Amino acid sequence: MVTIVVGLQWGDEGKGKVTSELGNNAEVVIRATGGNNAGHTVVYKGKKYALHLLPSSIMKKGVKNIIGPGVVIDPEVLTQEIKIIFGESSAVGKLVISNKAHIIFPYHKSMDQLHEEFKEHKIGTTGRGIGPCYCDKANRVGIRMGDLISCTEIELRAKIREAIAIPNILFQNTGHVEWGVSENTIYELCCKYKQSLESYIVDVQPIINKAIDNNTLIVIEGAQAFNLDIDHGDYPFVTSSNPVSAGACCGAGIGPTQVEKVIGILKAYSSRVGEGPFPTELTGDEGSVIRELGHEYGTTTGRPRRCGWLDLSKVATAAKINGCTTLCVNHMDTLGLIGLKLQHIKVCIGYDDEKQPIYSYFKGWKIDKCCKTYEELPMNATKYIEFIEEHTGVAVQYIGIGPDDEDVIKRW
Ligand code: IMP
Ligand code: MG
């Protein structure tokens, strides 16, 4: 039984929260794509944790947390995260890392900066080296987690020489000699990474296959989101992987016929970090109202997020291409308050001939803290949910009404 959780907007929809909830019954939780460009806030026993690479169910005892073959890993970040989580939390699940996952080295981060420097239209990447690492993977000069444990020194050094040749030429010719890296420096880094992560690196396929054969719940936790998908998003203002459900299958190593559910996560409004189109964006005071009420600042970079109204026409496309079976609408509490403050809520349902959004209007609401069922929600809120269902053709199963894991109404 495989369930995939995907983002339907520009990321930061609250995927971690739903994954964490599903993790209560899962045997395996897998991160399948992206790297530490992602930032998932997870609240565990009243304490907030910002996870970038560890799957959101890492605090759940008994869950096998897998970092899949499709993920790109910065070992420095992962080691730090493991230290914090395993050091502070008494109940931690098991962690394994795919031997096929590619490694992000410091020269990938320098390359990320170099690309941005030479772009006329900057992407506003997270600067974490994600794109250049996927680039090396496609160019077949990447170094994988498994190489740390299976290569001899001679084999690993040969791979390193191939990997750093072109970045070093570029650094020299663009006036960034200081970014240059030597074979020895990278080899030493590999030894360090091996020492801290060796015990987690395995072939993850047998673990996944066994869970499929036993018919236990496997959850694939999506990272980033539909509009950042390299094939389906707002190219070139996208990330360098496929955050859609099909990409999740690929990045985890699971055939599409094994997938039972695809849960699409959206926020009741929209936010975006980085550059690129955002037709329903609110730039003035109205945008600030959303940013402040929704605490819309990046988990990874701390950048203030751009905020605006829900774009249902984009969400409907996202739900279709992801093959969503149900939806989760988060921040319904926040949007209600935004509506009360601004005296209306707008939802984009399409575009006119000048490509300007066409809006439907809604009234705000206030959701009581003790509200536990759909029937207890204010009528203005249920009207909004039903409008989303009509326009996407997909049922809303989960409704987020607060920041904690438990603040979710599950309709069935
Ligand atoms: P990159 O993934 O660092 O290459 O950045 C490409 C674009 O995707 C930038 O606009 C980033 O801000 C955005 N992005 C990447 N990961 C996330 C995420 O997890 N949440 C929101 N935006 C993201
Ligand atoms: Mg995030």
Short mmCIF file of C-alpha atoms and ligand atoms in Angstrom, two decimals:
data_model
loop_
_atom_site.label_atom_id
_atom_site.label_comp_id
_atom_site.label_asym_id
_atom_site.label_seq_id
_atom_site.Cartn_x
_atom_site.Cartn_y
_atom_site.Cartn_z
CA MET A 1 0.00 0.00 0.00
CA VAL A 2 1.78 3.09 -1.19
CA THR A 3 0.60 6.64 -0.42
CA ILE A 4 2.35 9.62 -1.99
CA VAL A 5 2.14 13.10 -0.49
CA VAL A 6 2.75 15.90 -3.01
CA GLY A 7 2.69 19.71 -2.99
CA LEU A 8 0.29 21.35 -5.46
CA GLN A 9 1.60 24.94 -5.37
CA TRP A 10 5.16 26.33 -4.90
CA GLY A 11 6.15 24.32 -1.83
CA ASP A 12 5.61 25.00 1.87
CA GLU A 13 2.04 23.72 1.75
CA GLY A 14 2.52 21.68 4.95
CA LYS A 15 3.42 18.30 3.47
CA GLY A 16 5.45 17.39 6.57
CA LYS A 17 2.39 17.60 8.79
CA VAL A 18 0.33 15.12 6.76
CA THR A 19 3.32 12.78 6.32
CA SER A 20 3.87 12.85 10.04
CA GLU A 21 0.20 11.97 10.64
CA LEU A 22 0.34 9.11 8.12
CA GLY A 23 3.61 7.99 9.72
CA ASN A 24 1.64 6.77 12.75
CA ASN A 25 0.52 3.76 10.72
CA ALA A 26 3.39 3.45 8.25
CA GLU A 27 6.17 0.90 8.20
CA VAL A 28 8.29 2.88 5.77
CA VAL A 29 8.52 6.63 5.00
CA ILE A 30 10.64 7.70 2.03
CA ARG A 31 12.04 11.04 0.85
CA ALA A 32 12.36 10.60 -2.90
CA THR A 33 13.44 13.85 -4.58
CA GLY A 34 15.21 17.15 -3.97
CA GLY A 35 17.67 17.82 -1.19
CA ASN A 36 18.17 20.37 1.55
CA ASN A 37 16.48 23.02 -0.56
CA ALA A 38 13.40 21.62 1.19
CA GLY A 39 12.49 22.74 4.67
CA HIS A 40 9.81 20.92 6.64
CA THR A 41 8.73 22.20 10.01
CA VAL A 42 7.67 19.37 12.27
CA VAL A 43 6.30 19.90 15.76
CA TYR A 44 7.08 17.03 18.11
CA LYS A 45 6.02 17.09 21.77
CA GLY A 46 5.58 20.86 21.63
CA LYS A 47 9.04 21.50 20.15
CA LYS A 48 9.59 22.76 16.60
CA TYR A 49 12.14 21.05 14.35
CA ALA A 50 13.17 22.25 10.89
CA LEU A 51 14.00 19.19 8.82
CA HIS A 52 15.74 19.51 5.47
CA LEU A 53 16.75 15.96 4.60
CA LEU A 54 15.40 13.60 7.22
CA PRO A 55 11.91 12.25 6.46
CA SER A 56 9.20 13.87 8.60
CA SER A 57 8.46 10.62 10.45
CA ILE A 58 11.95 10.40 11.90
CA MET A 59 10.56 10.93 15.42
CA LYS A 60 8.15 8.01 15.07
CA LYS A 61 9.46 4.91 16.78
CA GLY A 62 9.19 1.79 14.63
CA VAL A 63 9.13 3.66 11.31
CA LYS A 64 11.88 2.95 8.79
CA ASN A 65 12.86 6.32 7.35
CA ILE A 66 14.51 6.09 3.96
CA ILE A 67 16.40 8.74 2.03
CA GLY A 68 15.79 7.38 -1.46
CA PRO A 69 17.92 7.09 -4.60
CA GLY A 70 16.42 10.25 -6.14
CA VAL A 71 17.54 12.56 -3.33
CA VAL A 72 20.71 14.67 -3.46
CA ILE A 73 22.49 14.74 -0.11
CA ASP A 74 24.72 17.35 1.50
CA PRO A 75 26.44 15.12 4.09
CA GLU A 76 27.36 18.11 6.29
CA VAL A 77 23.69 19.09 6.61
CA LEU A 78 22.53 15.51 7.10
CA THR A 79 25.12 14.78 9.79
CA GLN A 80 24.10 17.94 11.65
CA GLU A 81 20.40 17.04 11.42
CA ILE A 82 21.04 13.51 12.68
CA LYS A 83 23.00 14.93 15.62
CA ILE A 84 20.18 17.28 16.61
CA ILE A 85 17.29 14.86 16.18
CA PHE A 86 18.97 11.75 17.55
CA GLY A 87 20.49 13.76 20.38
CA GLU A 88 17.30 15.48 21.54
CA SER A 89 14.58 13.00 20.89
CA SER A 90 14.30 9.76 22.81
CA ALA A 91 11.92 8.14 20.34
CA VAL A 92 13.52 7.99 16.94
CA GLY A 93 12.79 5.74 14.02
CA LYS A 94 15.35 3.85 11.99
CA LEU A 95 17.22 5.74 9.26
CA VAL A 96 18.69 4.34 6.06
CA ILE A 97 20.26 6.14 3.13
CA SER A 98 20.23 4.83 -0.44
CA ASN A 99 23.64 3.96 -1.84
CA LYS A 100 22.42 5.44 -5.15
CA ALA A 101 21.73 8.96 -3.79
CA HIS A 102 24.16 11.58 -5.11
CA ILE A 103 26.40 13.70 -2.90
CA ILE A 104 26.42 17.51 -2.86
CA PHE A 105 29.99 18.84 -2.42
CA PRO A 106 31.08 22.44 -1.72
CA TYR A 107 31.89 22.95 -5.43
CA HIS A 108 28.21 22.34 -6.25
CA LYS A 109 27.27 25.27 -4.03
CA SER A 110 29.89 27.44 -5.75
CA MET A 111 28.51 26.35 -9.15
CA ASP A 112 24.99 27.28 -7.97
CA GLN A 113 26.26 30.78 -7.17
CA LEU A 114 28.16 31.00 -10.47
CA HIS A 115 25.06 30.09 -12.50
CA GLU A 116 23.00 32.73 -10.69
CA GLU A 117 25.77 35.30 -11.28
CA PHE A 118 25.65 34.75 -15.04
CA LYS A 119 21.86 34.65 -15.41
CA GLU A 120 20.04 37.69 -16.73
CA HIS A 121 16.85 36.43 -15.10
CA LYS A 122 17.91 35.07 -11.75
CA ILE A 123 16.04 32.01 -10.45
CA GLY A 124 16.57 32.86 -6.79
CA THR A 125 17.71 29.32 -5.95
CA THR A 126 18.24 28.29 -2.36
CA GLY A 127 21.99 28.26 -3.12
CA ARG A 128 22.36 24.75 -1.73
CA GLY A 129 23.98 23.26 -4.84
CA ILE A 130 20.92 21.22 -5.78
CA GLY A 131 20.85 22.05 -9.52
CA PRO A 132 24.60 21.51 -10.10
CA CYS A 133 24.47 18.17 -8.25
CA TYR A 134 21.58 16.91 -10.45
CA CYS A 135 23.52 18.32 -13.40
CA ASP A 136 26.57 16.19 -12.53
CA LYS A 137 24.27 13.19 -12.11
CA ALA A 138 22.96 13.71 -15.66
CA ASN A 139 26.50 14.33 -16.93
CA ARG A 140 27.55 11.08 -15.26
CA VAL A 141 30.26 12.65 -13.16
CA GLY A 142 28.37 12.47 -9.86
CA ILE A 143 29.67 10.74 -6.75
CA ARG A 144 27.14 8.60 -4.92
CA MET A 145 26.72 7.69 -1.26
CA GLY A 146 27.56 4.06 -2.12
CA ASP A 147 30.90 5.14 -3.61
CA LEU A 148 32.00 6.19 -0.12
CA ILE A 149 31.80 2.61 1.07
CA SER A 150 32.39 0.47 -2.02
CA CYS A 151 35.18 2.29 -3.92
CA THR A 152 38.87 1.74 -3.28
CA GLU A 153 40.94 4.90 -2.74
CA ILE A 154 42.22 4.67 -6.33
CA GLU A 155 38.68 4.33 -7.75
CA LEU A 156 37.30 7.18 -5.65
CA ARG A 157 40.17 9.52 -6.53
CA ALA A 158 39.58 8.85 -10.25
CA LYS A 159 35.91 9.77 -9.86
CA ILE A 160 36.84 12.93 -7.94
CA ARG A 161 39.29 14.04 -10.67
CA GLU A 162 36.53 13.66 -13.29
CA ALA A 163 34.01 15.50 -11.13
CA ILE A 164 36.13 18.55 -10.30
CA ALA A 165 37.84 19.06 -13.69
CA ILE A 166 35.19 21.25 -15.31
CA PRO A 167 34.13 23.21 -12.19
CA ASN A 168 37.80 24.12 -11.58
CA ILE A 169 38.22 25.40 -15.17
CA LEU A 170 35.07 27.49 -14.77
CA PHE A 171 36.12 28.91 -11.41
CA GLN A 172 39.50 29.93 -12.83
CA ASN A 173 38.07 31.53 -15.95
CA THR A 174 35.37 33.49 -14.16
CA GLY A 175 37.60 35.11 -11.56
CA HIS A 176 36.67 32.74 -8.74
CA VAL A 177 40.01 31.00 -8.20
CA GLU A 178 39.18 30.87 -4.48
CA TRP A 179 36.36 28.39 -5.19
CA GLY A 180 38.80 25.91 -6.79
CA VAL A 181 39.01 22.47 -5.15
CA SER A 182 41.76 19.87 -5.09
CA GLU A 183 41.47 16.11 -5.40
CA ASN A 184 42.91 15.77 -1.90
CA THR A 185 40.40 18.14 -0.27
CA ILE A 186 37.46 16.28 -1.77
CA TYR A 187 38.98 12.88 -0.98
CA GLU A 188 39.39 13.94 2.65
CA LEU A 189 35.80 15.15 2.73
CA CYS A 190 34.69 11.74 1.40
CA CYS A 191 36.60 10.01 4.22
CA LYS A 192 34.91 12.30 6.75
CA TYR A 193 31.44 11.67 5.25
CA LYS A 194 32.10 7.93 5.25
CA GLN A 195 33.00 8.02 8.91
CA SER A 196 29.83 9.81 9.97
CA LEU A 197 27.30 8.18 7.63
CA GLU A 198 28.65 4.71 6.73
CA SER A 199 26.33 2.83 9.08
CA TYR A 200 23.23 4.23 7.33
CA ILE A 201 24.19 3.58 3.69
CA VAL A 202 22.55 0.50 2.14
CA ASP A 203 20.76 -0.77 -0.94
CA VAL A 204 17.23 0.31 0.09
CA GLN A 205 15.40 -1.72 -2.55
CA PRO A 206 15.05 -4.97 -0.50
CA ILE A 207 13.50 -2.98 2.40
CA ILE A 208 10.96 -1.36 0.07
CA ASN A 209 10.21 -4.59 -1.79
CA LYS A 210 9.60 -6.42 1.49
CA ALA A 211 7.16 -3.74 2.68
CA ILE A 212 5.32 -3.99 -0.67
CA ASP A 213 5.16 -7.79 -0.44
CA ASN A 214 3.86 -7.58 3.15
CA ASN A 215 1.24 -5.05 2.08
CA THR A 216 2.21 -2.61 4.85
CA LEU A 217 1.87 1.16 4.48
CA ILE A 218 4.67 2.95 2.62
CA VAL A 219 4.50 6.75 2.53
CA ILE A 220 6.50 8.76 0.02
CA GLU A 221 7.00 12.28 1.28
CA GLY A 222 7.16 14.75 -1.58
CA ALA A 223 9.48 17.74 -1.51
CA GLN A 224 8.97 21.05 -3.34
CA ALA A 225 5.82 21.13 -5.47
CA PHE A 226 4.04 21.08 -8.81
CA ASN A 227 4.86 24.61 -10.01
CA LEU A 228 8.56 23.96 -9.24
CA ASP A 229 8.61 20.71 -11.27
CA ILE A 230 11.33 20.83 -13.91
CA ASP A 231 8.96 19.50 -16.61
CA HIS A 232 5.57 20.82 -15.54
CA GLY A 233 6.34 23.96 -13.52
CA ASP A 234 7.11 27.57 -14.47
CA TYR A 235 10.34 26.75 -16.34
CA PRO A 236 13.01 28.14 -15.90
CA PHE A 237 11.84 29.26 -12.43
CA VAL A 238 11.76 25.71 -11.15
CA THR A 239 13.87 23.28 -9.17
CA SER A 240 15.92 20.56 -10.86
CA SER A 241 13.89 17.47 -10.01
CA ASN A 242 10.35 16.13 -10.56
CA PRO A 243 8.29 16.79 -7.41
CA VAL A 244 5.17 15.28 -9.09
CA SER A 245 3.94 11.83 -7.99
CA ALA A 246 5.56 10.12 -10.99
CA GLY A 247 8.91 11.61 -9.94
CA ALA A 248 8.31 10.32 -6.42
CA CYS A 249 7.89 6.76 -7.80
CA CYS A 250 11.12 7.11 -9.69
CA GLY A 251 13.07 8.66 -6.84
CA ALA A 252 11.89 6.02 -4.39
CA GLY A 253 12.10 3.00 -6.68
CA ILE A 254 8.42 2.02 -6.66
CA GLY A 255 6.34 1.04 -9.71
CA PRO A 256 3.26 3.24 -10.37
CA THR A 257 0.87 0.25 -10.15
CA GLN A 258 1.79 -0.13 -6.47
CA VAL A 259 0.45 3.34 -5.61
CA GLU A 260 -2.93 3.38 -3.96
CA LYS A 261 -3.28 7.03 -2.90
CA VAL A 262 -1.86 10.36 -3.96
CA ILE A 263 -2.66 13.11 -1.45
CA GLY A 264 -2.26 16.62 -2.89
CA ILE A 265 -1.45 19.30 -0.32
CA LEU A 266 -2.36 22.95 -0.80
CA LYS A 267 -2.54 26.02 1.33
CA ALA A 268 -5.84 27.93 1.40
CA TYR A 269 -3.86 30.85 -0.09
CA SER A 270 -0.56 30.88 -2.05
CA SER A 271 3.08 31.60 -1.26
CA ARG A 272 6.27 31.44 -3.27
CA VAL A 273 9.97 31.91 -2.47
CA GLY A 274 12.36 32.83 -5.24
CA GLU A 275 11.65 34.42 -8.60
CA GLY A 276 9.07 33.50 -11.25
CA PRO A 277 5.44 34.09 -12.21
CA PHE A 278 2.81 34.45 -9.49
CA PRO A 279 -0.39 35.84 -11.08
CA THR A 280 -2.38 36.09 -7.82
CA GLU A 281 0.44 37.72 -5.83
CA LEU A 282 -0.41 40.59 -3.47
CA THR A 283 2.55 42.93 -3.24
CA GLY A 284 1.31 45.73 -0.97
CA ASP A 285 -0.21 45.77 2.51
CA GLU A 286 -2.58 42.91 1.65
CA GLY A 287 0.42 40.65 0.97
CA SER A 288 1.92 41.65 4.33
CA VAL A 289 -1.32 40.70 6.11
CA ILE A 290 -1.04 37.16 4.71
CA ARG A 291 2.72 36.97 5.44
CA GLU A 292 2.29 38.01 9.06
CA LEU A 293 -0.82 35.97 9.84
CA GLY A 294 0.63 32.88 8.11
CA HIS A 295 4.22 33.36 9.38
CA GLU A 296 5.38 33.09 5.79
CA TYR A 297 9.17 33.15 6.08
CA GLY A 298 11.32 30.42 4.50
CA THR A 299 12.35 27.47 6.71
CA THR A 300 15.50 26.96 4.65
CA THR A 301 16.65 30.48 3.79
CA GLY A 302 14.58 32.69 6.11
CA ARG A 303 13.51 34.76 3.09
CA PRO A 304 10.10 36.49 3.40
CA ARG A 305 7.76 34.49 1.16
CA ARG A 306 5.76 36.21 -1.58
CA CYS A 307 2.08 35.81 -0.72
CA GLY A 308 -1.21 35.92 -2.63
CA TRP A 309 -4.61 34.36 -3.23
CA LEU A 310 -5.28 30.73 -4.06
CA ASP A 311 -4.94 29.96 -7.77
CA LEU A 312 -7.47 27.18 -8.27
CA SER A 313 -6.91 26.95 -12.00
CA LYS A 314 -3.25 26.02 -11.38
CA VAL A 315 -4.17 23.72 -8.48
CA ALA A 316 -6.68 21.85 -10.69
CA THR A 317 -3.94 21.19 -13.29
CA ALA A 318 -1.57 20.09 -10.53
CA ALA A 319 -4.16 17.69 -9.10
CA LYS A 320 -4.69 16.19 -12.57
CA ILE A 321 -1.03 15.62 -13.48
CA ASN A 322 -0.29 14.23 -10.01
CA GLY A 323 -3.32 11.94 -10.25
CA CYS A 324 -4.51 13.07 -6.80
CA THR A 325 -7.01 10.79 -5.09
CA THR A 326 -7.72 13.28 -2.27
CA LEU A 327 -6.64 16.74 -1.14
CA CYS A 328 -5.50 18.37 2.08
CA VAL A 329 -6.18 22.10 2.49
CA ASN A 330 -3.91 23.69 5.11
CA HIS A 331 -4.00 27.09 6.83
CA MET A 332 -7.81 27.28 6.77
CA ASP A 333 -7.61 29.02 10.17
CA THR A 334 -5.20 31.63 8.77
CA LEU A 335 -7.21 32.34 5.61
CA GLY A 336 -10.39 32.86 7.66
CA LEU A 337 -8.60 35.57 9.70
CA ILE A 338 -7.14 37.12 6.54
CA GLY A 339 -10.69 37.30 5.14
CA LEU A 340 -11.97 39.00 8.29
CA LYS A 341 -9.11 41.52 8.25
CA LEU A 342 -9.31 42.32 4.51
CA GLN A 343 -13.12 41.98 4.37
CA HIS A 344 -12.95 39.49 1.52
CA ILE A 345 -11.10 36.43 0.21
CA LYS A 346 -10.40 36.02 -3.49
CA VAL A 347 -9.82 32.79 -5.43
CA CYS A 348 -8.56 32.69 -9.02
CA ILE A 349 -10.68 30.39 -11.17
CA GLY A 350 -9.12 31.17 -14.56
CA TYR A 351 -7.66 33.96 -16.71
CA ASP A 352 -9.16 36.53 -19.12
CA ASP A 353 -7.88 37.39 -22.65
CA GLU A 354 -5.17 39.63 -21.12
CA LYS A 355 -4.05 36.73 -18.92
CA GLN A 356 -5.35 38.53 -15.81
CA PRO A 357 -6.83 36.34 -13.05
CA ILE A 358 -10.62 36.01 -12.85
CA TYR A 359 -11.68 35.91 -9.19
CA SER A 360 -14.51 34.50 -7.12
CA TYR A 361 -15.13 36.16 -3.74
CA PHE A 362 -15.60 34.64 -0.29
CA LYS A 363 -16.13 35.92 3.26
CA GLY A 364 -13.77 35.29 6.18
CA TRP A 365 -14.34 33.07 9.26
CA LYS A 366 -12.90 32.22 12.64
CA ILE A 367 -12.21 28.62 13.53
CA ASP A 368 -12.63 27.64 17.17
CA LYS A 369 -9.60 25.86 18.73
CA CYS A 370 -11.83 22.98 19.91
CA CYS A 371 -13.32 22.37 16.48
CA LYS A 372 -12.77 18.66 15.72
CA THR A 373 -15.12 17.74 12.89
CA TYR A 374 -16.02 19.10 9.47
CA GLU A 375 -19.58 19.74 10.65
CA GLU A 376 -18.28 22.07 13.39
CA LEU A 377 -16.46 24.34 10.91
CA PRO A 378 -18.03 27.76 10.19
CA MET A 379 -20.26 27.73 7.10
CA ASN A 380 -18.03 30.21 5.23
CA ALA A 381 -15.14 27.76 5.63
CA THR A 382 -17.07 24.70 4.40
CA LYS A 383 -18.31 26.77 1.42
CA TYR A 384 -14.66 27.46 0.56
CA ILE A 385 -13.72 23.76 0.84
CA GLU A 386 -16.64 22.70 -1.35
CA PHE A 387 -15.66 25.30 -3.96
CA ILE A 388 -12.17 23.74 -4.09
CA GLU A 389 -13.70 20.28 -4.55
CA GLU A 390 -15.96 21.52 -7.39
CA HIS A 391 -13.09 23.15 -9.27
CA THR A 392 -10.57 20.35 -8.91
CA GLY A 393 -12.96 17.39 -9.06
CA VAL A 394 -11.09 15.91 -6.07
CA ALA A 395 -12.45 15.42 -2.55
CA VAL A 396 -10.85 17.29 0.37
CA GLN A 397 -10.05 14.66 3.00
CA TYR A 398 -7.86 16.68 5.38
CA ILE A 399 -8.26 20.26 6.61
CA GLY A 400 -5.44 22.00 8.48
CA ILE A 401 -6.70 24.37 11.19
CA GLY A 402 -3.50 25.10 13.16
CA PRO A 403 0.27 24.63 13.27
CA ASP A 404 0.50 21.40 15.30
CA ASP A 405 0.37 17.87 13.93
CA GLU A 406 -2.96 17.30 15.69
CA ASP A 407 -4.59 20.41 14.21
CA VAL A 408 -6.01 18.50 11.26
CA ILE A 409 -9.62 17.56 10.62
CA LYS A 410 -9.72 14.17 8.95
CA ARG A 411 -13.09 13.69 7.26
CA TRP A 412 -12.75 9.93 6.83
P1 IMP B 1 16.71 25.28 -6.04
O1 IMP B 1 15.80 24.13 -5.78
O2 IMP B 1 17.56 25.64 -4.84
O3 IMP B 1 17.49 25.11 -7.29
O4 IMP B 1 15.80 26.57 -6.27
C1 IMP B 1 14.92 26.70 -7.38
C2 IMP B 1 13.62 27.37 -6.99
O5 IMP B 1 12.83 26.48 -6.22
C3 IMP B 1 13.79 28.64 -6.15
O6 IMP B 1 12.75 29.54 -6.49
C4 IMP B 1 13.58 28.14 -4.73
O7 IMP B 1 13.15 29.16 -3.85
C5 IMP B 1 12.49 27.10 -4.96
N1 IMP B 1 12.45 26.02 -3.95
C6 IMP B 1 13.26 24.95 -3.88
N2 IMP B 1 12.92 24.17 -2.85
C7 IMP B 1 11.85 24.73 -2.27
C8 IMP B 1 11.02 24.36 -1.15
O8 IMP B 1 11.18 23.32 -0.50
N3 IMP B 1 10.00 25.23 -0.86
C9 IMP B 1 9.77 26.34 -1.58
N4 IMP B 1 10.51 26.71 -2.62
C10 IMP B 1 11.55 25.92 -2.97
MG MG B 2 9.36 24.26 3.10
#
